[in-house]
mmCIF file of C-alpha atoms in Angstrom:
data_model
loop_
_atom_site.group_PDB
_atom_site.id
_atom_site.type_symbol
_atom_site.label_atom_id
_atom_site.label_comp_id
_atom_site.label_asym_id
_atom_site.label_seq_id
_atom_site.Cartn_x
_atom_site.Cartn_y
_atom_site.Cartn_z
ATOM 1 C CA MET A 21 26.569 211.930 -54.402
ATOM 2 C CA ASN A 22 28.490 215.084 -55.281
ATOM 3 C CA ASN A 23 26.050 217.938 -55.935
ATOM 4 C CA THR A 24 28.617 220.179 -57.663
ATOM 5 C CA ALA A 25 28.292 219.359 -61.356
ATOM 6 C CA PRO A 26 31.551 219.107 -63.335
ATOM 7 C CA THR A 27 32.017 221.168 -66.486
ATOM 8 C CA PHE A 28 33.334 219.818 -69.778
ATOM 9 C CA ALA A 29 35.988 221.378 -71.976
ATOM 10 C CA ARG A 30 34.318 223.685 -74.464
ATOM 11 C CA GLN A 31 36.493 223.102 -77.485
ATOM 12 C CA ASP A 32 38.926 220.543 -78.817
ATOM 13 C CA ASN A 33 41.460 221.068 -81.561
ATOM 14 C CA LEU A 34 40.099 218.148 -83.528
ATOM 15 C CA LYS A 35 36.545 219.530 -83.765
ATOM 16 C CA PHE A 36 35.342 215.934 -83.478
ATOM 17 C CA PHE A 37 31.694 216.533 -82.714
ATOM 18 C CA ARG A 38 31.264 219.350 -85.239
ATOM 19 C CA THR A 39 32.529 217.102 -88.031
ATOM 20 C CA LEU A 40 30.573 214.067 -86.824
ATOM 21 C CA ASN A 41 27.329 215.965 -86.386
ATOM 22 C CA SER A 42 27.595 217.416 -89.890
ATOM 23 C CA ARG A 43 28.173 213.975 -91.417
ATOM 24 C CA VAL A 44 25.297 212.372 -89.543
ATOM 25 C CA ASN A 45 22.933 215.198 -90.477
ATOM 26 C CA ASN A 46 23.979 214.818 -94.120
ATOM 27 C CA TYR A 47 23.235 211.086 -93.946
ATOM 28 C CA PHE A 48 19.620 211.734 -92.949
ATOM 29 C CA LYS A 49 19.242 214.596 -95.419
ATOM 30 C CA GLU A 50 20.706 212.712 -98.379
ATOM 31 C CA ASN A 51 18.572 209.642 -97.677
ATOM 32 C CA ASN A 52 15.492 211.764 -96.979
ATOM 33 C CA ILE A 53 14.666 209.981 -93.741
ATOM 34 C CA GLN A 54 13.640 211.216 -90.311
ATOM 35 C CA LYS A 55 15.801 210.720 -87.229
ATOM 36 C CA THR A 56 12.866 209.318 -85.279
ATOM 37 C CA GLY A 57 11.302 205.863 -85.432
ATOM 38 C CA ASN A 58 9.390 204.424 -88.374
ATOM 39 C CA TRP A 59 7.188 201.408 -89.126
ATOM 40 C CA LYS A 60 9.962 199.056 -87.986
ATOM 41 C CA LEU A 61 9.841 200.540 -84.501
ATOM 42 C CA HIS A 62 6.038 200.597 -84.431
ATOM 43 C CA LEU A 63 5.891 196.915 -85.413
ATOM 44 C CA LYS A 64 8.495 196.081 -82.811
ATOM 45 C CA ALA A 65 6.448 197.862 -80.159
ATOM 46 C CA VAL A 66 3.391 195.756 -81.010
ATOM 47 C CA ILE A 67 5.395 192.523 -80.872
ATOM 48 C CA LEU A 68 7.094 193.326 -77.567
ATOM 49 C CA PHE A 69 3.883 194.460 -75.897
ATOM 50 C CA ALA A 70 2.299 191.193 -77.054
ATOM 51 C CA VAL A 71 5.152 189.204 -75.503
ATOM 52 C CA PHE A 72 4.772 191.234 -72.307
ATOM 53 C CA LEU A 73 0.980 191.316 -71.872
ATOM 54 C CA THR A 74 -0.384 188.204 -73.602
ATOM 55 C CA PRO A 75 0.970 185.835 -70.906
ATOM 56 C CA TYR A 76 -0.628 188.055 -68.254
ATOM 57 C CA PHE A 77 -4.096 187.732 -69.799
ATOM 58 C CA LEU A 78 -3.606 183.992 -70.283
ATOM 59 C CA ILE A 79 -2.781 183.626 -66.594
ATOM 60 C CA LEU A 80 -5.897 185.610 -65.665
ATOM 61 C CA THR A 81 -8.294 183.741 -67.944
ATOM 62 C CA LEU A 82 -7.045 180.152 -68.115
ATOM 63 C CA ASN A 83 -6.796 177.444 -65.497
ATOM 64 C CA MET A 84 -3.213 176.249 -65.912
ATOM 65 C CA PRO A 85 -0.617 174.231 -64.012
ATOM 66 C CA PHE A 86 1.695 176.183 -61.741
ATOM 67 C CA TRP A 87 4.808 175.404 -63.802
ATOM 68 C CA LEU A 88 3.202 176.957 -66.891
ATOM 69 C CA MET A 89 2.298 180.061 -64.919
ATOM 70 C CA LEU A 90 5.925 180.433 -63.876
ATOM 71 C CA LEU A 91 7.102 179.944 -67.462
ATOM 72 C CA LEU A 92 4.705 182.644 -68.644
ATOM 73 C CA SER A 93 6.003 184.917 -65.877
ATOM 74 C CA ILE A 94 9.517 184.530 -67.297
ATOM 75 C CA ILE A 95 8.214 185.330 -70.788
ATOM 76 C CA MET A 96 6.537 188.446 -69.361
ATOM 77 C CA GLY A 97 9.922 189.460 -67.934
ATOM 78 C CA VAL A 98 11.503 189.105 -71.374
ATOM 79 C CA GLY A 99 8.761 191.249 -72.873
ATOM 80 C CA MET A 100 8.976 193.758 -70.027
ATOM 81 C CA ALA A 101 12.699 194.313 -70.614
ATOM 82 C CA GLY A 102 12.073 194.537 -74.360
ATOM 83 C CA VAL A 103 9.417 197.226 -73.955
ATOM 84 C CA GLY A 104 11.733 199.149 -71.646
ATOM 85 C CA MET A 105 14.723 199.065 -73.995
ATOM 86 C CA ASN A 106 12.844 199.741 -77.213
ATOM 87 C CA VAL A 107 9.627 201.636 -76.577
ATOM 88 C CA MET A 108 9.918 203.430 -73.233
ATOM 89 C CA HIS A 109 13.560 204.325 -73.827
ATOM 90 C CA ASP A 110 13.035 205.954 -77.220
ATOM 91 C CA GLY A 111 9.872 207.660 -75.982
ATOM 92 C CA ASN A 112 11.582 209.327 -73.027
ATOM 93 C CA HIS A 113 14.454 210.457 -75.250
ATOM 94 C CA GLY A 114 11.956 212.041 -77.650
ATOM 95 C CA SER A 115 13.159 209.825 -80.483
ATOM 96 C CA TYR A 116 10.251 207.406 -80.905
ATOM 97 C CA SER A 117 8.252 209.854 -83.022
ATOM 98 C CA ASN A 118 8.376 213.394 -84.361
ATOM 99 C CA LYS A 119 5.133 214.025 -82.464
ATOM 100 C CA SER A 120 5.684 215.024 -78.841
ATOM 101 C CA TRP A 121 2.428 213.488 -77.581
ATOM 102 C CA ILE A 122 3.406 210.093 -78.981
ATOM 103 C CA ASN A 123 6.810 210.327 -77.321
ATOM 104 C CA LYS A 124 5.110 211.257 -74.054
ATOM 105 C CA PHE A 125 2.703 208.338 -74.354
ATOM 106 C CA MET A 126 5.421 205.825 -75.188
ATOM 107 C CA GLY A 127 7.670 207.210 -72.479
ATOM 108 C CA GLY A 128 4.780 206.782 -70.063
ATOM 109 C CA THR A 129 4.813 203.031 -70.636
ATOM 110 C CA ILE A 130 7.400 202.997 -67.855
ATOM 111 C CA TYR A 131 4.447 203.068 -65.446
ATOM 112 C CA VAL A 132 3.463 199.520 -66.474
ATOM 113 C CA LEU A 133 7.105 198.535 -65.969
ATOM 114 C CA ALA A 134 6.974 199.721 -62.322
ATOM 115 C CA GLY A 135 9.000 202.880 -62.908
ATOM 116 C CA ASN A 136 8.375 206.624 -62.926
ATOM 117 C CA VAL A 137 8.881 209.066 -65.814
ATOM 118 C CA TYR A 138 10.302 211.923 -63.755
ATOM 119 C CA ASN A 139 12.818 209.772 -61.882
ATOM 120 C CA TRP A 140 13.913 207.934 -64.992
ATOM 121 C CA GLN A 141 14.409 211.092 -67.034
ATOM 122 C CA VAL A 142 16.497 212.717 -64.304
ATOM 123 C CA GLN A 143 18.627 209.652 -63.586
ATOM 124 C CA HIS A 144 19.072 208.555 -67.192
ATOM 125 C CA ASN A 145 18.704 211.590 -69.444
ATOM 126 C CA VAL A 146 20.311 214.115 -67.098
ATOM 127 C CA LEU A 147 22.755 212.342 -64.786
ATOM 128 C CA HIS A 148 23.813 209.314 -66.811
ATOM 129 C CA HIS A 149 23.931 210.873 -70.269
ATOM 130 C CA THR A 150 25.567 214.081 -69.114
ATOM 131 C CA TYR A 151 28.048 212.731 -66.562
ATOM 132 C CA THR A 152 28.624 209.277 -67.996
ATOM 133 C CA ASN A 153 30.855 207.111 -65.783
ATOM 134 C CA ILE A 154 31.876 210.031 -63.560
ATOM 135 C CA PRO A 155 31.925 208.737 -59.961
ATOM 136 C CA GLY A 156 29.647 210.703 -57.672
ATOM 137 C CA HIS A 157 27.537 212.031 -60.542
ATOM 138 C CA ASP A 158 26.452 209.063 -62.677
ATOM 139 C CA GLU A 159 24.077 207.121 -60.417
ATOM 140 C CA ASP A 160 24.369 204.027 -62.618
ATOM 141 C CA LEU A 161 27.723 203.472 -60.910
ATOM 142 C CA ASP A 162 26.179 203.597 -57.455
ATOM 143 C CA ALA A 163 25.317 200.140 -56.146
ATOM 144 C CA GLY A 164 25.724 201.081 -52.507
ATOM 145 C CA ARG A 165 28.319 199.077 -50.612
ATOM 146 C CA ILE A 166 27.455 195.727 -52.129
ATOM 147 C CA ILE A 167 29.078 196.066 -55.596
ATOM 148 C CA ARG A 168 32.196 198.060 -56.432
ATOM 149 C CA PHE A 169 31.799 199.388 -59.978
ATOM 150 C CA THR A 170 34.790 201.767 -59.966
ATOM 151 C CA GLU A 171 38.208 202.017 -58.363
ATOM 152 C CA HIS A 172 36.993 205.202 -56.680
ATOM 153 C CA ALA A 173 34.430 203.305 -54.595
ATOM 154 C CA GLU A 174 35.287 202.129 -51.109
ATOM 155 C CA TRP A 175 36.627 198.574 -51.006
ATOM 156 C CA HIS A 176 35.320 195.875 -48.668
ATOM 157 C CA ARG A 177 36.511 192.302 -48.178
ATOM 158 C CA PHE A 178 33.337 190.809 -49.656
ATOM 159 C CA HIS A 179 34.050 192.554 -52.971
ATOM 160 C CA ARG A 180 36.539 189.763 -53.662
ATOM 161 C CA PHE A 181 33.521 187.645 -54.572
ATOM 162 C CA GLN A 182 31.458 190.261 -56.408
ATOM 163 C CA HIS A 183 32.071 188.719 -59.822
ATOM 164 C CA TYR A 184 30.210 185.665 -58.486
ATOM 165 C CA TYR A 185 27.317 187.176 -56.545
ATOM 166 C CA SER A 186 26.661 190.331 -58.603
ATOM 167 C CA VAL A 187 24.694 188.493 -61.272
ATOM 168 C CA PHE A 188 22.193 187.342 -58.643
ATOM 169 C CA LEU A 189 21.689 190.927 -57.466
ATOM 170 C CA TYR A 190 21.250 192.275 -61.000
ATOM 171 C CA GLY A 191 17.828 190.660 -61.203
ATOM 172 C CA LEU A 192 16.512 192.900 -58.413
ATOM 173 C CA LEU A 193 16.751 196.085 -60.504
ATOM 174 C CA THR A 194 13.111 196.569 -61.514
ATOM 175 C CA PHE A 195 11.818 194.879 -58.360
ATOM 176 C CA ASN A 196 13.523 197.665 -56.410
ATOM 177 C CA TRP A 197 11.929 200.197 -58.768
ATOM 178 C CA ALA A 198 8.525 198.885 -57.782
ATOM 179 C CA LEU A 199 9.135 198.941 -54.038
ATOM 180 C CA THR A 200 11.618 201.557 -52.863
ATOM 181 C CA THR A 201 13.899 203.171 -55.463
ATOM 182 C CA ASP A 202 11.351 205.575 -56.944
ATOM 183 C CA PHE A 203 10.422 207.031 -53.562
ATOM 184 C CA LYS A 204 14.075 207.559 -52.578
ATOM 185 C CA GLN A 205 14.976 209.073 -55.938
ATOM 186 C CA MET A 206 12.055 211.486 -56.024
ATOM 187 C CA ARG A 207 12.840 212.776 -52.560
ATOM 188 C CA ASN A 208 16.504 213.217 -53.501
ATOM 189 C CA TYR A 209 15.910 214.795 -56.921
ATOM 190 C CA LEU A 210 13.317 217.250 -55.677
ATOM 191 C CA LYS A 211 15.605 218.247 -52.837
ATOM 192 C CA ARG A 212 18.340 218.951 -55.391
ATOM 193 C CA LYS A 213 15.821 220.681 -57.693
ATOM 194 C CA LEU A 214 16.687 218.456 -60.651
ATOM 195 C CA SER A 215 14.405 218.196 -63.654
ATOM 196 C CA TYR A 216 14.306 217.256 -67.314
ATOM 197 C CA GLY A 217 12.371 219.631 -69.523
ATOM 198 C CA GLU A 218 9.809 221.871 -67.905
ATOM 199 C CA PRO A 219 9.878 221.539 -64.088
ATOM 200 C CA LYS A 220 6.698 220.224 -62.445
ATOM 201 C CA SER A 221 5.215 220.898 -59.062
ATOM 202 C CA PRO A 222 6.481 218.528 -56.319
ATOM 203 C CA LYS A 223 2.854 218.018 -55.294
ATOM 204 C CA ILE A 224 1.970 216.825 -58.805
ATOM 205 C CA LEU A 225 5.032 214.577 -58.981
ATOM 206 C CA TRP A 226 4.363 212.941 -55.612
ATOM 207 C CA THR A 227 0.679 212.490 -56.416
ATOM 208 C CA THR A 228 1.518 210.905 -59.770
ATOM 209 C CA LEU A 229 4.030 208.568 -58.142
ATOM 210 C CA ILE A 230 1.650 207.366 -55.444
ATOM 211 C CA ILE A 231 -1.354 206.928 -57.750
ATOM 212 C CA THR A 232 0.611 205.080 -60.437
ATOM 213 C CA LYS A 233 2.139 202.768 -57.824
ATOM 214 C CA MET A 234 -1.324 201.964 -56.470
ATOM 215 C CA ILE A 235 -2.606 201.227 -59.970
ATOM 216 C CA TYR A 236 0.447 199.100 -60.689
ATOM 217 C CA VAL A 237 -0.004 196.973 -57.564
ATOM 218 C CA SER A 238 -3.715 196.647 -58.297
ATOM 219 C CA ILE A 239 -3.094 195.349 -61.816
ATOM 220 C CA TRP A 240 -0.221 192.970 -61.138
ATOM 221 C CA ILE A 241 -0.983 191.710 -57.631
ATOM 222 C CA VAL A 242 -4.479 192.565 -56.378
ATOM 223 C CA LEU A 243 -6.432 191.640 -59.527
ATOM 224 C CA PRO A 244 -4.907 188.135 -59.957
ATOM 225 C CA ILE A 245 -5.625 187.403 -56.288
ATOM 226 C CA LEU A 246 -9.218 188.652 -56.599
ATOM 227 C CA ILE A 247 -9.948 186.324 -59.517
ATOM 228 C CA GLY A 248 -8.836 183.347 -57.447
ATOM 229 C CA ILE A 249 -5.104 182.764 -57.956
ATOM 230 C CA THR A 250 -3.410 181.825 -54.682
ATOM 231 C CA TRP A 251 -1.615 184.834 -53.216
ATOM 232 C CA TRP A 252 1.794 183.177 -52.922
ATOM 233 C CA LYS A 253 1.638 182.026 -56.540
ATOM 234 C CA VAL A 254 0.884 185.596 -57.612
ATOM 235 C CA LEU A 255 3.791 186.993 -55.578
ATOM 236 C CA LEU A 256 6.199 184.357 -56.858
ATOM 237 C CA GLY A 257 5.168 184.971 -60.463
ATOM 238 C CA PHE A 258 5.447 188.725 -59.934
ATOM 239 C CA PHE A 259 8.950 188.348 -58.502
ATOM 240 C CA LEU A 260 10.032 185.987 -61.298
ATOM 241 C CA MET A 261 8.815 188.437 -63.958
ATOM 242 C CA HIS A 262 10.747 191.282 -62.373
ATOM 243 C CA TYR A 263 13.829 189.185 -61.764
ATOM 244 C CA THR A 264 13.971 188.154 -65.422
ATOM 245 C CA ALA A 265 13.546 191.734 -66.648
ATOM 246 C CA GLY A 266 16.003 193.119 -64.090
ATOM 247 C CA LEU A 267 18.669 190.578 -64.998
ATOM 248 C CA ILE A 268 18.390 191.355 -68.712
ATOM 249 C CA LEU A 269 18.380 195.122 -68.246
ATOM 250 C CA SER A 270 21.238 195.148 -65.750
ATOM 251 C CA ILE A 271 23.545 193.056 -67.897
ATOM 252 C CA VAL A 272 22.817 195.125 -71.006
ATOM 253 C CA PHE A 273 23.492 198.344 -69.055
ATOM 254 C CA GLN A 274 26.736 197.109 -67.502
ATOM 255 C CA LEU A 275 28.265 195.820 -70.738
ATOM 256 C CA ALA A 276 28.316 199.346 -72.112
ATOM 257 C CA HIS A 277 30.099 201.098 -69.254
ATOM 258 C CA VAL A 278 31.602 198.704 -66.699
ATOM 259 C CA VAL A 279 34.297 196.900 -68.663
ATOM 260 C CA ASP A 280 38.075 197.170 -68.784
ATOM 261 C CA HIS A 281 38.229 199.548 -71.777
ATOM 262 C CA THR A 282 35.988 202.276 -70.388
ATOM 263 C CA THR A 283 37.313 204.871 -67.945
ATOM 264 C CA ASN A 284 35.937 206.674 -64.905
ATOM 265 C CA PRO A 285 37.394 210.177 -65.301
ATOM 266 C CA THR A 286 37.056 212.710 -62.521
ATOM 267 C CA PRO A 287 37.105 216.514 -62.644
ATOM 268 C CA ASN A 288 40.135 218.507 -61.505
ATOM 269 C CA ASP A 289 40.177 220.766 -58.453
ATOM 270 C CA LEU A 290 38.239 223.395 -60.408
ATOM 271 C CA GLY A 291 35.533 220.905 -61.345
ATOM 272 C CA GLU A 292 36.654 220.734 -64.973
ATOM 273 C CA MET A 293 36.844 217.634 -67.158
ATOM 274 C CA ASP A 294 39.701 217.098 -69.597
ATOM 275 C CA ASN A 295 37.551 216.471 -72.673
ATOM 276 C CA THR A 296 34.529 217.868 -74.412
ATOM 277 C CA TRP A 297 31.265 216.052 -73.686
ATOM 278 C CA ALA A 298 31.235 214.121 -76.979
ATOM 279 C CA ILE A 299 34.817 212.903 -76.640
ATOM 280 C CA HIS A 300 34.096 212.000 -73.020
ATOM 281 C CA GLN A 301 31.437 209.592 -74.324
ATOM 282 C CA LEU A 302 34.021 207.779 -76.425
ATOM 283 C CA TYR A 303 36.249 207.119 -73.430
ATOM 284 C CA THR A 304 33.451 205.990 -71.134
ATOM 285 C CA THR A 305 31.270 203.903 -73.450
ATOM 286 C CA THR A 306 31.608 200.727 -75.478
ATOM 287 C CA ASN A 307 29.523 198.838 -78.034
ATOM 288 C CA PHE A 308 28.973 195.098 -78.134
ATOM 289 C CA ALA A 309 27.726 192.570 -80.689
ATOM 290 C CA PRO A 310 27.169 195.287 -83.333
ATOM 291 C CA LYS A 311 26.590 192.751 -86.136
ATOM 292 C CA ASN A 312 24.269 190.449 -84.178
ATOM 293 C CA ALA A 313 20.793 190.969 -85.637
ATOM 294 C CA ILE A 314 18.984 189.456 -82.638
ATOM 295 C CA VAL A 315 20.892 191.562 -80.110
ATOM 296 C CA ASN A 316 20.387 194.667 -82.253
ATOM 297 C CA TRP A 317 16.652 194.070 -82.475
ATOM 298 C CA TYR A 318 15.931 193.076 -78.898
ATOM 299 C CA THR A 319 18.163 195.519 -76.982
ATOM 300 C CA GLY A 320 16.768 198.537 -78.796
ATOM 301 C CA GLY A 321 20.189 199.485 -80.085
ATOM 302 C CA LEU A 322 21.638 199.659 -76.579
ATOM 303 C CA ASN A 323 24.479 197.525 -77.866
ATOM 304 C CA HIS A 324 25.324 200.622 -79.958
ATOM 305 C CA GLN A 325 25.864 202.683 -76.818
ATOM 306 C CA ILE A 326 28.441 204.992 -78.393
ATOM 307 C CA GLU A 327 25.976 206.135 -81.032
ATOM 308 C CA HIS A 328 23.203 206.367 -78.471
ATOM 309 C CA HIS A 329 25.237 208.482 -76.067
ATOM 310 C CA ILE A 330 26.392 210.941 -78.699
ATOM 311 C CA PHE A 331 23.011 211.091 -80.447
ATOM 312 C CA PRO A 332 20.377 210.243 -77.801
ATOM 313 C CA ASN A 333 17.648 212.036 -79.758
ATOM 314 C CA ILE A 334 18.067 209.764 -82.773
ATOM 315 C CA SER A 335 15.968 206.588 -82.694
ATOM 316 C CA HIS A 336 17.897 203.374 -82.125
ATOM 317 C CA ILE A 337 16.682 201.898 -85.420
ATOM 318 C CA HIS A 338 19.246 204.121 -87.195
ATOM 319 C CA TYR A 339 22.281 203.289 -85.042
ATOM 320 C CA GLY A 340 23.493 200.463 -87.243
ATOM 321 C CA LYS A 341 23.717 202.867 -90.190
ATOM 322 C CA ILE A 342 25.361 205.814 -88.444
ATOM 323 C CA ALA A 343 27.805 203.609 -86.508
ATOM 324 C CA LYS A 344 30.113 203.480 -89.518
ATOM 325 C CA ILE A 345 30.174 207.288 -89.660
ATOM 326 C CA VAL A 346 30.951 207.574 -85.938
ATOM 327 C CA LYS A 347 33.676 204.938 -86.093
ATOM 328 C CA GLU A 348 35.403 206.464 -89.120
ATOM 329 C CA THR A 349 35.267 209.989 -87.680
ATOM 330 C CA ALA A 350 36.728 208.824 -84.369
ATOM 331 C CA LYS A 351 39.533 207.058 -86.219
ATOM 332 C CA GLU A 352 40.323 210.165 -88.286
ATOM 333 C CA CYS A 353 40.613 212.168 -85.061
ATOM 334 C CA ASN A 354 42.769 209.520 -83.349
ATOM 335 C CA LEU A 355 40.081 208.933 -80.757
ATOM 336 C CA PRO A 356 38.995 205.581 -79.289
ATOM 337 C CA TYR A 357 35.980 203.620 -80.459
ATOM 338 C CA TYR A 358 35.560 200.645 -78.154
ATOM 339 C CA GLU A 359 33.513 197.629 -79.133
ATOM 340 C CA TYR A 360 33.279 193.910 -78.434
ATOM 341 C CA LYS A 361 32.486 191.844 -81.487
ATOM 342 C CA THR A 362 30.220 189.417 -79.621
ATOM 343 C CA MET A 363 27.846 189.440 -76.665
ATOM 344 C CA ARG A 364 29.822 186.620 -75.102
ATOM 345 C CA SER A 365 33.122 188.522 -75.160
ATOM 346 C CA ALA A 366 31.437 191.582 -73.597
ATOM 347 C CA VAL A 367 29.900 189.507 -70.781
ATOM 348 C CA ILE A 368 33.264 187.882 -70.049
ATOM 349 C CA ALA A 369 34.953 191.295 -70.050
ATOM 350 C CA HIS A 370 32.395 192.712 -67.633
ATOM 351 C CA PHE A 371 32.734 189.995 -65.019
ATOM 352 C CA LYS A 372 36.512 189.941 -65.429
ATOM 353 C CA HIS A 373 36.486 193.674 -64.726
ATOM 354 C CA LEU A 374 34.296 193.135 -61.663
ATOM 355 C CA ARG A 375 36.821 190.594 -60.409
ATOM 356 C CA GLU A 376 39.655 193.096 -60.856
ATOM 357 C CA LEU A 377 37.687 195.818 -59.049
ATOM 358 C CA GLY A 378 36.981 193.335 -56.260
ATOM 359 C CA MET A 379 40.647 192.830 -55.491
ATOM 360 C CA LYS A 380 42.141 194.681 -52.570
ATOM 361 C CA PRO A 381 43.418 197.990 -54.068
ATOM 362 C CA GLU A 382 47.003 197.524 -52.857
ATOM 363 C CA LEU A 383 47.125 194.068 -54.414
ATOM 364 C CA SER A 384 45.562 195.099 -57.704
ATOM 365 C CA VAL A 385 48.093 197.910 -58.066
#
């Protein structure tokens, strides 16, 4: 990871973001609506938490066959991913509500998803949203040696098969959160003195991490065992829940940034990027299935990644409306606006891109 942060161009002749920001602000003003969530988001939160937690209480209270327990674990994974994409995500961006305490509370739901607020805000809000798709700065591109997400990453012979095996690894995302990732990230981020918002004491951050992890393990593993569920059934159900959530989240994340259209720009020798930050988002981000009501609802607007990256403090429930404004403004300025019409075409594009990145560099050239 490169610790020297790149700088973005300060101005562009097209004044893209100034024009776009004015138009989007006018949209909210003319329609007399807030940029944060409304009853639609609150209802969605209730539904997704029900999908996530109801199976858990059924498993604890009912004597059921093992196959049903596994099925409910998968349903919990679906609900877990849904809460993460819709509730936790908006909360930690400050867009769930116009009240800061509600945003903090909703953002804190990441603790029941096995994550950590501080780590997530640094990795996502700071590194990913600021340095989107820039190798060495956007940690979402860092999969270690096992998957090659950019042409800048070192190539290994096994990458030739990454478009086959990557999908199996995607499911480990949140499972790794629960076990190791949070501890590694906190140590790294504190060493680099990274923060989002008002910095907190390392002692408080470490204490919060350890206590919340202990509570998490107690709720999801210790308690089911104490009430009489066989330990290996609990562990298998726990893993299946996480694997389902991790697979969903990973695929949704990758479709927006690791496809053939998006670029991985790097700074020049002076650490400067070619474009302004807003224009950089257009080159490094893509939308998918923008007209699919189910995808729109369940992914929390993450299929409208362009709108989300340019306006992260606007709740996802508004992305469908402002997408037309963003698209038209980009077209007027002769700038790209990448999108795949369907989820299927985006998935195919992602794994096709992985296959291309897995080729030996000399051969791919």
